[in-house]
Short mmCIF file of C-alpha atoms in Angstrom, two decimals:
data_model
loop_
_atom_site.label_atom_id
_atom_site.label_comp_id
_atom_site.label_asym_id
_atom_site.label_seq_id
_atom_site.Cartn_x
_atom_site.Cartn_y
_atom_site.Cartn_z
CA UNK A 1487 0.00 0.00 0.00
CA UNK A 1488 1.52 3.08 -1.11
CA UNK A 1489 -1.35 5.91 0.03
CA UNK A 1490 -4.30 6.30 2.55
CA UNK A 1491 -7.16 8.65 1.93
CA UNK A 1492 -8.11 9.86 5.69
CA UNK A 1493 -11.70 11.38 6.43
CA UNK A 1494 -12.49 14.23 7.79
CA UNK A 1495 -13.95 13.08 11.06
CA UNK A 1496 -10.89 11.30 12.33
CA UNK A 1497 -10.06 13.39 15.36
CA UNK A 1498 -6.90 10.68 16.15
CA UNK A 1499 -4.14 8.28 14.61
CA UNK A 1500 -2.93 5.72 16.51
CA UNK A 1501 1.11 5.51 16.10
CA UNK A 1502 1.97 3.40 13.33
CA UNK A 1503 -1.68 3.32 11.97
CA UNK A 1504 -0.31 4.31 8.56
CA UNK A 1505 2.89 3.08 6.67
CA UNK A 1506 4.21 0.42 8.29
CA UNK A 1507 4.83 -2.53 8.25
CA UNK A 1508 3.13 -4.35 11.57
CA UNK A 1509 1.74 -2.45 14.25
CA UNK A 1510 3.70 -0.55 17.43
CA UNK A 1511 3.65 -2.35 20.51
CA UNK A 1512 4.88 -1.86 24.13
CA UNK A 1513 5.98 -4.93 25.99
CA UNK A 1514 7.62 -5.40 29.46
CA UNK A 1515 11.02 -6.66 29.63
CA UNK A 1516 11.42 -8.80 32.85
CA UNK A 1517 15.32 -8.62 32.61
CA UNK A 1518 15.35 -4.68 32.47
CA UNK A 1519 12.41 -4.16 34.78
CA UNK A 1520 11.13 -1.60 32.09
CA UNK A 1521 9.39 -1.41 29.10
CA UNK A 1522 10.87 -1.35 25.30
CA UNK A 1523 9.53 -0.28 22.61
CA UNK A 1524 9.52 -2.13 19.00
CA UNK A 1525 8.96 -0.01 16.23
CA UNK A 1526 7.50 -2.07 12.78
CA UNK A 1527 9.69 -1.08 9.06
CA UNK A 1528 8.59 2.36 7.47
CA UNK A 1529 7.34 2.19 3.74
CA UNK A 1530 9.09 4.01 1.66
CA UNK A 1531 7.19 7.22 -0.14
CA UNK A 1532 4.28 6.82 1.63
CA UNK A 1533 1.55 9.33 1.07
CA UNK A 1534 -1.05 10.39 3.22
CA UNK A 1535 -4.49 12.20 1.69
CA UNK A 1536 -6.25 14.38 3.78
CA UNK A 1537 -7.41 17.73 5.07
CA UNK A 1538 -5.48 20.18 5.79
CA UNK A 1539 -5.65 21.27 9.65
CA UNK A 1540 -6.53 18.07 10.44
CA UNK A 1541 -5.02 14.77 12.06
CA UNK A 1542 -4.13 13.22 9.10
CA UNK A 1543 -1.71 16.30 8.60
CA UNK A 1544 -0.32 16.03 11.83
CA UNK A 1545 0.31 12.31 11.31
CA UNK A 1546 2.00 12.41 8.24
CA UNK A 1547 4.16 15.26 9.57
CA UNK A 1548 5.26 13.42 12.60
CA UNK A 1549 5.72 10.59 10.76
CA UNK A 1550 7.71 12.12 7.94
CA UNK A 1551 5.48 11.08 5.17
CA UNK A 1552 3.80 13.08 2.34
CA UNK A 1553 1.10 14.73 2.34
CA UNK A 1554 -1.81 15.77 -0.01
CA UNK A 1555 -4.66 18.26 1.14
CA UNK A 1556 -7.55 17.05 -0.78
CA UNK A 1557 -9.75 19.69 1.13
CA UNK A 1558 -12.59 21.29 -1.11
CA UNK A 1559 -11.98 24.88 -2.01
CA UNK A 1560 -15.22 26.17 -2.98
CA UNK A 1561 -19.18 25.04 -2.66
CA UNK A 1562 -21.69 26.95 -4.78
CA UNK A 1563 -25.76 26.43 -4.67
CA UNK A 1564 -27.78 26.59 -8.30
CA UNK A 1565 -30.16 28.92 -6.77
CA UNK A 1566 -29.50 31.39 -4.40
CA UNK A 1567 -33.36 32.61 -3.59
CA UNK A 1568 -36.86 31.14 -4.11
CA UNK A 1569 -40.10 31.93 -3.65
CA UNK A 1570 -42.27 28.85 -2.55
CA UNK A 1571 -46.29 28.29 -1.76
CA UNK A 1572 -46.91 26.26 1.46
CA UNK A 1573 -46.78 22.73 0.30
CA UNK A 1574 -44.71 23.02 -2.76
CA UNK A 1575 -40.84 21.66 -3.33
CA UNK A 1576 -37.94 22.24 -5.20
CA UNK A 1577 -34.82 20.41 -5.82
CA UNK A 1578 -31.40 22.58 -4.83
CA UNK A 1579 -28.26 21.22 -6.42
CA UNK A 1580 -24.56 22.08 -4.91
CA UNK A 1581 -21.13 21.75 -6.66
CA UNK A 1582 -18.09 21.26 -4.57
CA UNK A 1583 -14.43 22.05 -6.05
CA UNK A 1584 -12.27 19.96 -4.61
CA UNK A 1585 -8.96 17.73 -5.71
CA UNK A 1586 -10.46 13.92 -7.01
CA UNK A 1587 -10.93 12.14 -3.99
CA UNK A 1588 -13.47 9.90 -2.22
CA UNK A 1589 -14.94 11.32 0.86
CA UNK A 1590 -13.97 15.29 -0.22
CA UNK A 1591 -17.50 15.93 -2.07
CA UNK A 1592 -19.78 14.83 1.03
CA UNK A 1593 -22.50 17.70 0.91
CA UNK A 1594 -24.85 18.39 3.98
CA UNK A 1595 -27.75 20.28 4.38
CA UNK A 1596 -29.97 22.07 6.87
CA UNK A 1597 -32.54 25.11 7.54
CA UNK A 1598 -32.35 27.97 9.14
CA UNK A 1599 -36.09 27.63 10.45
CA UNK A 1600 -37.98 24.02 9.56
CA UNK A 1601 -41.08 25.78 10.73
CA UNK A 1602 -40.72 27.92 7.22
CA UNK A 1603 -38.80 25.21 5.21
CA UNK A 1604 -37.31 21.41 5.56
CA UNK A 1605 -34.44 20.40 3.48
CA UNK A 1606 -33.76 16.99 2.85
CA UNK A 1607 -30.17 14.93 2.95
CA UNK A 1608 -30.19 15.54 -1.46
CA UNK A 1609 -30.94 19.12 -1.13
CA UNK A 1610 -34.73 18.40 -1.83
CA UNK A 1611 -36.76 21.85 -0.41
CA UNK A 1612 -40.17 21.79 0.77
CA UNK A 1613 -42.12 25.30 1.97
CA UNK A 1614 -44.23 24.42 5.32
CA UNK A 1615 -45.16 28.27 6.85
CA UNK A 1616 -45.06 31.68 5.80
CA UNK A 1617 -41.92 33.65 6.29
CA UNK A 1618 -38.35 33.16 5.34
CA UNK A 1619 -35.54 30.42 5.56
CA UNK A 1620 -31.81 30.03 4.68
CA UNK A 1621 -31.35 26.43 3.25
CA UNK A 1622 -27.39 26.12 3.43
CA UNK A 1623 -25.38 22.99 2.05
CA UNK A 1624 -21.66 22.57 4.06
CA UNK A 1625 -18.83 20.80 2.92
CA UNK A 1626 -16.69 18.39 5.07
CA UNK A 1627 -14.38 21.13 5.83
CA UNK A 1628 -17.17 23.43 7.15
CA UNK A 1629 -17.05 25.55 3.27
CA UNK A 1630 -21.10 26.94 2.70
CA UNK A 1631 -23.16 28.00 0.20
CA UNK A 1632 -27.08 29.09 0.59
CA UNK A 1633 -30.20 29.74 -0.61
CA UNK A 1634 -32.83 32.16 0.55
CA UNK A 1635 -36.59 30.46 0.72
CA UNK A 1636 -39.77 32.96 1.36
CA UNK A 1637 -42.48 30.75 1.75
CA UNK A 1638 -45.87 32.31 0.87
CA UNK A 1639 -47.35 30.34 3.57
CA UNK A 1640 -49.75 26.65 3.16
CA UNK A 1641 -51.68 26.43 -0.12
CA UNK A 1642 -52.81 28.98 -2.10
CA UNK A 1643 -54.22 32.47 -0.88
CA UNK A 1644 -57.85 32.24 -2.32
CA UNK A 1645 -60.46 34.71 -0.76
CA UNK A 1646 -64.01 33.44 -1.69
CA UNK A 1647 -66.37 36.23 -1.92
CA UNK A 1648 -69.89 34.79 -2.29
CA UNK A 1649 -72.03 32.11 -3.99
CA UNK A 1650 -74.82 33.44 -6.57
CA UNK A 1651 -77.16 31.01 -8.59
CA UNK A 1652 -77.33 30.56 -12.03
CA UNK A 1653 -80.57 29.53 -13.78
CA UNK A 1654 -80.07 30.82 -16.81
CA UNK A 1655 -79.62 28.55 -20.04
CA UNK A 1656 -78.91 25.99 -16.72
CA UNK A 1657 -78.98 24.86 -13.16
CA UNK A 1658 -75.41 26.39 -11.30
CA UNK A 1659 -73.89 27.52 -8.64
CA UNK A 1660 -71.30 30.38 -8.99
CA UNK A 1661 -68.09 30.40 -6.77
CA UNK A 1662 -66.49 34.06 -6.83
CA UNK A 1663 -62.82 33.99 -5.78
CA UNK A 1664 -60.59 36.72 -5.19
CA UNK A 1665 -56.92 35.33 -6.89
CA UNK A 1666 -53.52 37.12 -6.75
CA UNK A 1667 -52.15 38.38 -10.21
CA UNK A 1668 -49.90 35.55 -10.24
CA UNK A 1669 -52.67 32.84 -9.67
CA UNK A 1670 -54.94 35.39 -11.90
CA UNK A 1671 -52.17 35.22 -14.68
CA UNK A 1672 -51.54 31.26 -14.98
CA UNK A 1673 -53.47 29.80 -17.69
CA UNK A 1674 -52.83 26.01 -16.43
CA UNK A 1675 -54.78 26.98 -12.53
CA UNK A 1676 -58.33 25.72 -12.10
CA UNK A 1677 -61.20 25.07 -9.36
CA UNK A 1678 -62.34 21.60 -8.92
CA UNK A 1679 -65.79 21.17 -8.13
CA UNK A 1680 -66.54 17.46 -6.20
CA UNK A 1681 -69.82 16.40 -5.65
CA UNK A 1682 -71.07 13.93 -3.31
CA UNK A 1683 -71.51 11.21 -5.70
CA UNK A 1684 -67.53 11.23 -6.46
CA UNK A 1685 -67.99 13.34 -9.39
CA UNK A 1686 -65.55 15.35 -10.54
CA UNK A 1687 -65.44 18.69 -12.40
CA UNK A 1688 -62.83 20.49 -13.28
CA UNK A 1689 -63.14 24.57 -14.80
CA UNK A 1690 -60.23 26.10 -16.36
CA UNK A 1691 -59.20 29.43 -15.21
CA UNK A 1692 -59.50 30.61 -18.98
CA UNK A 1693 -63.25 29.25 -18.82
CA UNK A 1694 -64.11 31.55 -15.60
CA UNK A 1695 -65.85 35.00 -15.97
CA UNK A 1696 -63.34 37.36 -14.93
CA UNK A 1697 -63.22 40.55 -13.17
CA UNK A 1698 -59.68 41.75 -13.88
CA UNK A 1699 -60.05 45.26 -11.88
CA UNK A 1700 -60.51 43.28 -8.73
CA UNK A 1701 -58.87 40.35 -9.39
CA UNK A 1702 -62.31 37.84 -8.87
CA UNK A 1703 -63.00 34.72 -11.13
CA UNK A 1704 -66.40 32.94 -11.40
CA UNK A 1705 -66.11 29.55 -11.56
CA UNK A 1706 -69.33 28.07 -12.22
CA UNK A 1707 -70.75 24.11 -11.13
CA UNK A 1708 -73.34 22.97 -13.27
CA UNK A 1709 -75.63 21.12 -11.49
CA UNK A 1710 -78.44 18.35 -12.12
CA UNK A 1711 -82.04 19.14 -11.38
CA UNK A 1712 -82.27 15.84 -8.92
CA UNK A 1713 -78.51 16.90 -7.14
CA UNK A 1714 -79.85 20.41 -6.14
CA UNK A 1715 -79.73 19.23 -2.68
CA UNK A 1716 -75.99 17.88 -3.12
CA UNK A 1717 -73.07 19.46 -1.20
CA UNK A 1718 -70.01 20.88 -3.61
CA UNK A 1719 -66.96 21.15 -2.32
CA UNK A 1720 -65.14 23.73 -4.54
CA UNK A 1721 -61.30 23.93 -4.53
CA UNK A 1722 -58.44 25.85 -6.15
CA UNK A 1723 -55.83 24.13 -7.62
CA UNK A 1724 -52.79 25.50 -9.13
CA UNK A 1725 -50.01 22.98 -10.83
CA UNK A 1726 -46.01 23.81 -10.27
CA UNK A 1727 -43.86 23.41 -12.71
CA UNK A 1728 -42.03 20.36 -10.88
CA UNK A 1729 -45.20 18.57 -11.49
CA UNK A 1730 -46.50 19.28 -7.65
CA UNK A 1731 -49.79 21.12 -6.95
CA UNK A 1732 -50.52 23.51 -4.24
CA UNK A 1733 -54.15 23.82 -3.16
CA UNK A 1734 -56.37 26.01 -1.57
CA UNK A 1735 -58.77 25.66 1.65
CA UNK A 1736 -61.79 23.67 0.50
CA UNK A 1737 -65.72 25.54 0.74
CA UNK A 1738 -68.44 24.05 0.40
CA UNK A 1739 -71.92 24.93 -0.52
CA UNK A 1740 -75.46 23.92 -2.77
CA UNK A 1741 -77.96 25.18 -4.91
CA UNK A 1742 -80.41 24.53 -1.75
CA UNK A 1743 -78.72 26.35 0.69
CA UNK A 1744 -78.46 29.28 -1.82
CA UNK A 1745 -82.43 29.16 -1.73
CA UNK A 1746 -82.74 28.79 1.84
CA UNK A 1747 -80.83 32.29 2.02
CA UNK A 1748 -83.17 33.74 -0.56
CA UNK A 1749 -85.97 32.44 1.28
CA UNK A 1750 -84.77 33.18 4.99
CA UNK A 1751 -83.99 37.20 3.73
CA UNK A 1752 -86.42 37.83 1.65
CA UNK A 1753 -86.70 41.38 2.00
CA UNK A 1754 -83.65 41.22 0.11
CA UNK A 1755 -84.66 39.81 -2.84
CA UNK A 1756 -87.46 41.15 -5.14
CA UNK A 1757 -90.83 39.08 -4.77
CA UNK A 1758 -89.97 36.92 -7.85
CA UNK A 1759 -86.86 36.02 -7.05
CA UNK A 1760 -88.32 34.27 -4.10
CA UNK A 1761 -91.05 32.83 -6.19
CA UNK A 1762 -88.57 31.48 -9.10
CA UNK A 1763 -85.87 29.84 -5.97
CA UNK A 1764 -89.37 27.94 -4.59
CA UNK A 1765 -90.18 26.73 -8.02
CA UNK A 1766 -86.87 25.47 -8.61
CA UNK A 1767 -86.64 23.77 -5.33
CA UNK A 1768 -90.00 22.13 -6.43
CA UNK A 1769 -88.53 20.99 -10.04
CA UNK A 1770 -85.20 19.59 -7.64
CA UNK A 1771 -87.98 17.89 -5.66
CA UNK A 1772 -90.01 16.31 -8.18
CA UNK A 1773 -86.45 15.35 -10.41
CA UNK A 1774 -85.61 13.25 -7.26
CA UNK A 1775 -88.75 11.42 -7.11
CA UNK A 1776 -88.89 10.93 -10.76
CA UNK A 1777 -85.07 9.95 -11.09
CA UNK A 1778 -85.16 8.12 -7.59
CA UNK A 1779 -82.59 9.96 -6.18
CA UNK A 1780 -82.42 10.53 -2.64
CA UNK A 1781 -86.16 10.59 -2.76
CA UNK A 1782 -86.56 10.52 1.00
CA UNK A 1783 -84.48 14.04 1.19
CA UNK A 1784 -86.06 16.02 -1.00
CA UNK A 1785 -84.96 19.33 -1.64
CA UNK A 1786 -87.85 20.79 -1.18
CA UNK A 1787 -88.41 20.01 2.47
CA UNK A 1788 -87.46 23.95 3.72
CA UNK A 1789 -91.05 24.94 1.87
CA UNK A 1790 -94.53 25.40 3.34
CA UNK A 1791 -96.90 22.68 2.59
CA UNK A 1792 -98.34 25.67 0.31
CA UNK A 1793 -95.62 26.14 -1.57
CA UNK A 1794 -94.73 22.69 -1.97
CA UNK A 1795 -97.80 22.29 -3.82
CA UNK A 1796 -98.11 22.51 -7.69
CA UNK A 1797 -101.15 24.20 -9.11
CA UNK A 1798 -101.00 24.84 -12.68
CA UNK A 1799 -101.60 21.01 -13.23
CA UNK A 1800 -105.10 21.70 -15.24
CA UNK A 1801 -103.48 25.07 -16.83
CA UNK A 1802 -100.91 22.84 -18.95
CA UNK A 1803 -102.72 19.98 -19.48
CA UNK A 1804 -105.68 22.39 -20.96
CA UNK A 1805 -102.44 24.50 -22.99
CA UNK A 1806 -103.13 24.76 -26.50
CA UNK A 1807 -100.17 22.89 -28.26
CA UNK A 1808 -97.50 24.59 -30.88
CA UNK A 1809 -95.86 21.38 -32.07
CA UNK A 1810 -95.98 20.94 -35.77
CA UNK A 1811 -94.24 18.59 -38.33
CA UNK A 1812 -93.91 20.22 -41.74
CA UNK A 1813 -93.22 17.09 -44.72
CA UNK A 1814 -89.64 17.91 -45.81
CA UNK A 1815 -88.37 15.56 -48.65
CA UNK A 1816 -85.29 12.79 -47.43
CA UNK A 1817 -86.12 13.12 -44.13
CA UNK A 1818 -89.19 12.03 -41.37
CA UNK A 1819 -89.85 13.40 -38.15
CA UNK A 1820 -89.77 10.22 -35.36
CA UNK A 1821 -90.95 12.52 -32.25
CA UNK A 1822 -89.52 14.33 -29.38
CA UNK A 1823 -88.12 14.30 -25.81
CA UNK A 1824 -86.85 16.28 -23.32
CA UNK A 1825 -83.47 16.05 -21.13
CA UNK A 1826 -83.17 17.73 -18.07
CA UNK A 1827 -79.45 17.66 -16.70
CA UNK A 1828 -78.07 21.17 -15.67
CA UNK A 1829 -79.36 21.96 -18.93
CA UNK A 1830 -82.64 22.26 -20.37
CA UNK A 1831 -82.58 20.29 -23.69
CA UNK A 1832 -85.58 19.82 -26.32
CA UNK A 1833 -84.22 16.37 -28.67
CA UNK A 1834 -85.65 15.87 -31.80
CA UNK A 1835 -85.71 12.34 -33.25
CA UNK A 1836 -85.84 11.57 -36.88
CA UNK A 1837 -84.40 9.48 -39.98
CA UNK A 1838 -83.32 10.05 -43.66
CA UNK A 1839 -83.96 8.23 -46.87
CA UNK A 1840 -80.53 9.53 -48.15
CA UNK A 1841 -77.42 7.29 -46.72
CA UNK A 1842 -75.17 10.83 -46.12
CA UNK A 1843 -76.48 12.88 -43.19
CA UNK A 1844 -73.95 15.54 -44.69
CA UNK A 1845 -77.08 15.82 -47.67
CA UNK A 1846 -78.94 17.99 -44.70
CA UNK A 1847 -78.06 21.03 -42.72
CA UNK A 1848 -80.03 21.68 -39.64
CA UNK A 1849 -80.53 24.86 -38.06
CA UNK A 1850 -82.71 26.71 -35.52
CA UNK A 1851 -82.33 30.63 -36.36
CA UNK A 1852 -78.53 30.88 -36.92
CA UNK A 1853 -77.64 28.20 -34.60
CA UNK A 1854 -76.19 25.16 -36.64
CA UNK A 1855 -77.44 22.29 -35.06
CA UNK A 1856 -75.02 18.81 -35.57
CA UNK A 1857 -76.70 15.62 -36.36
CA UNK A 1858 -76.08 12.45 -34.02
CA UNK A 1859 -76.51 8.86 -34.94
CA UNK A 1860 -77.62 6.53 -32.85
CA UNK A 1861 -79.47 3.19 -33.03
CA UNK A 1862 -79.49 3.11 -36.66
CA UNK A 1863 -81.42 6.74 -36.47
CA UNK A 1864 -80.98 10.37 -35.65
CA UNK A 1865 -80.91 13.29 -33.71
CA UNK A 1866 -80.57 17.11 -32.67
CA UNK A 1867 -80.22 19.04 -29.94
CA UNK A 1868 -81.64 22.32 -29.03
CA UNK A 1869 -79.90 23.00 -25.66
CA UNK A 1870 -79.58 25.86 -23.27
CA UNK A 1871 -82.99 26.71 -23.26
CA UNK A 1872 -83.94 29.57 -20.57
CA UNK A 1873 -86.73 28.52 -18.13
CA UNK A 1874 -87.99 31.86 -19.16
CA UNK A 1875 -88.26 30.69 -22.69
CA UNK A 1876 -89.67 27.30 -22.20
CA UNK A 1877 -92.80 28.31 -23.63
CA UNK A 1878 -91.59 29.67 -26.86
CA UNK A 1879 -91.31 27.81 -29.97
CA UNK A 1880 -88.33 26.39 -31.95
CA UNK A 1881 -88.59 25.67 -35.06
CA UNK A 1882 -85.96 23.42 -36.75
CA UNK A 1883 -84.99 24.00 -40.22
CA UNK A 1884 -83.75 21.53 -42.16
CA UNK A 1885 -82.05 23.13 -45.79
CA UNK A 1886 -83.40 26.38 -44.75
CA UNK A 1887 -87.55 24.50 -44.77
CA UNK A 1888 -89.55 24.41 -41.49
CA UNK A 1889 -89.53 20.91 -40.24
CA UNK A 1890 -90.30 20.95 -36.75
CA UNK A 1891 -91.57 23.50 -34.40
CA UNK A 1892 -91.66 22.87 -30.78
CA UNK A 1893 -91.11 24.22 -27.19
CA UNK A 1894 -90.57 22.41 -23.72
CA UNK A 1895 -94.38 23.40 -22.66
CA UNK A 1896 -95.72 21.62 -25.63
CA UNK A 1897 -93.68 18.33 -24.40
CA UNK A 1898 -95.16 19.00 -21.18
CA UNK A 1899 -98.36 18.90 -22.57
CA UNK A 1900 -98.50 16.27 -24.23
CA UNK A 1901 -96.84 14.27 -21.57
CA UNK A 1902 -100.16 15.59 -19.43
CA UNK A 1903 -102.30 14.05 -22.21
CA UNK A 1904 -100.91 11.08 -22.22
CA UNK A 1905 -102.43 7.97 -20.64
CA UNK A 1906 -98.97 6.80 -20.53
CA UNK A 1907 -97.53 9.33 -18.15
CA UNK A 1908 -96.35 7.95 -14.87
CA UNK A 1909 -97.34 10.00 -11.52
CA UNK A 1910 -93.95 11.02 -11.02
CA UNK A 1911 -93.39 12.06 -14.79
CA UNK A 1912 -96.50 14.20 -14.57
CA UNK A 1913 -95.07 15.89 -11.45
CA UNK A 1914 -92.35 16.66 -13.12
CA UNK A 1915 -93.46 18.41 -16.09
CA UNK A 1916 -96.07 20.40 -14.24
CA UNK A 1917 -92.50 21.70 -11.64
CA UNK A 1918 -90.95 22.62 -15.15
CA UNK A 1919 -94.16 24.30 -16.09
CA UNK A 1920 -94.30 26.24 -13.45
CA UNK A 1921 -90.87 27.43 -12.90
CA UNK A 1922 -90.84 28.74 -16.22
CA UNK A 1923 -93.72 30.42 -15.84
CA UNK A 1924 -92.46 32.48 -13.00
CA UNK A 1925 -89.06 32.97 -14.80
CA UNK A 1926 -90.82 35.10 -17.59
#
């Protein structure tokens, strides 16, 4: 063995340790009454490695060998200042100049304040609190480098500013939050909406109405008829570019609670308002019980037994019909339905004689409406449709001729005159009736 590499932790060297040939010993000497001392060979141009100011220097200069100081020189951080949210990470890399050796390039980390920030043993930074932290990585030889960490405190600073209710082209409930500019600015942010059947909806921040001046985004969660009742828990989300996300503090909230307000203050609120937030509670109600969905919870349980009742049953059924099926050449009319998800949607069935759908062009006004194929047949879509316009008529054009001409009170109708009709169908259509007859 011609060279030793010594760490920097070795406080002391045993004589003879190093470069030589056997160990020192002391043994007693019975004919001298003393002890003698046998010293083992000495290699020849033996090196010692090690840092300077340390045992290993002394050794080899008591011991007359040579010495190398592989001590590092220099330790520099990639970053030297960050700006972290509560919850997010980033990785901090060191360099260490220093002569080629093994245990010379040892790095070591720590924090100035865990409480702000935690450091890992690779450098790996995660903000915890709000305030400021110096990460700083050491060498062996006690050389640092460091990097400033302001942490912006736990997940994201969202101030939500009200609920409102949308029942416009459909069934919503509007979450107002107050962003910063940065959160404001950053296209890939977005509020998840859960609901309490697992569901999960996501809104873009560039799909939000936006109030630049003061910083506030709607984010709006569509919501079923039948789920009126249904808690949403609504939370900001914005992804880092290390692939993390930091999140804000979760709200909750419902299209029924946002009536029970209405209700509960309703000198507020003009005297319609009041009347169109018990109608929709009503068309909740009724969805439930036709759609047999949490039927023994209904939404409508916060109304009087007055207005819980419906009493333009005899008014609808007695409603003089608009529906109309004009003969168009190619193409026959197979009926109608009616969806009711968030949105209010009138469906009209039909089939061609052509074999290329792309032979017809279907529109309502200037609204291009796209064909779908299903079952061997077809269909369109009119969606969106206002409970204030329920009883106004469509009419769908097919090559620019009047096909069909409808409106949701004329499926309502005939639903009414139909010995078909279930109870709880009936019930329904005589909620829609009604709430769009107090939405005019």
């Amino acid at each position: 063995m011609k060279e030793v590499e010594i760490p920097y932790n070795v406080e002391n060297i045993e004589k003879c340790a190093f470069g030589y040939d056997g160990d020192y010993t002391d043994e007693y000497d019975p004919g001298n009454f003393e002890y003698s001392n046998y010293m083992p060979m000495k290699y020849d141009n033996f090196t010692i490695k090690g840092y300077s100011g340390t045992a290993s220097e002394t050794y080899a200069k008591e011991n007359g060998f040579s010495f190398i100081d592989i001590s590092p020189t220099a330790i520099s951080v990639d970053k030297t200042a960050v700006s972290l949210r509560g919850g997010e990470s980033i990785q901090l890399n060191a360099s260490v100049t220093a002569p080629d050796a093994v245990h010379n390039k040892k790095i070591y980390w720590s924090t100035s304040d865990d409480n702000v920030a935690t450091v890992t043993d690779s450098g790996l930074v995660t903000a915890n609190g709000y305030g400021k932290a110096v990460i700083t990585a050491k060498t062996v030889n006690g050389l640092t480098a460091s990097c400033t960490v302001t942490s912006k405190g736990p997940g994201v600073n969202v101030q939500y500013e009200g609920v409102s209710l949308s029942i416009k082209d459909n069934i919503g409930v509007n979450f107002y939050a107050k962003l910063s500019s940065e959160d404001l600015n950053n296209k890939s942010a977005y509020m998840r909406f859960t609901l309490e059947d697992g569901t999960i909806k996501d809104v873009k921040i560039s799909d939000a109405r936006i109030d630049s001046g003061k910083n506030v985004c709607v984010f709006t969660c569509d919501m079923p008829a039948a789920q009126m009742g249904d808690t949403i828990a609504a939370q900001f989300i914005v992804p880092q570019n290390n692939g993390s996300e930091v999140k804000s503090k979760e709200i909750t909230y419902s299209v029924k609670e946002y009536c029970k307000y209405v209700i509960d203050n309703k000198e507020k609120f003009d005297a319609s308002a009041v009347t169109i937030v018990k109608k929709l509670l009503n068309y909740g109600a009724y969805s439930q019980n036709y759609f047999n969905y949490k039927n023994s919870n209904l939404v409508n349980d916060i109304l009087t037994t007055n207005d819980k009742a419906l009493t333009c049953y005899e008014e609808l059924k007695a409603l003089k019909s608009t529906y109309q099926v004009n003969k168009v050449s190619g193409i026959t009319c197979l009926g109608s339905s009616l969806l009711l998800k968030s949105k209010t949607t009138l469906r009209c069935y039909f089939s061609i004689d052509s074999k290329n759908i792309s032979d017809y062009k279907f529109t309502v006004g200037n609204q291009i409406l796209k064909p779908v194929k299903k079952d061997g047949k077809y269909y369109v879509d009119l969606t969106g449709i206002l409970p204030a316009n329920y009883s106004k008529s469509f009419t769908i054009n097919v090559n620019g001729k009047a096909f069909v001409t409808c409106s949701v009170n004329d499926y309502c109708h005939k639903v009414l005159n139909s010995k078909n009709s279930s109870n709880k169908l009936s019930g329904l259509v005589t909620a829609i009736y009604e709430l769009g007859t107090a939405s005019k």
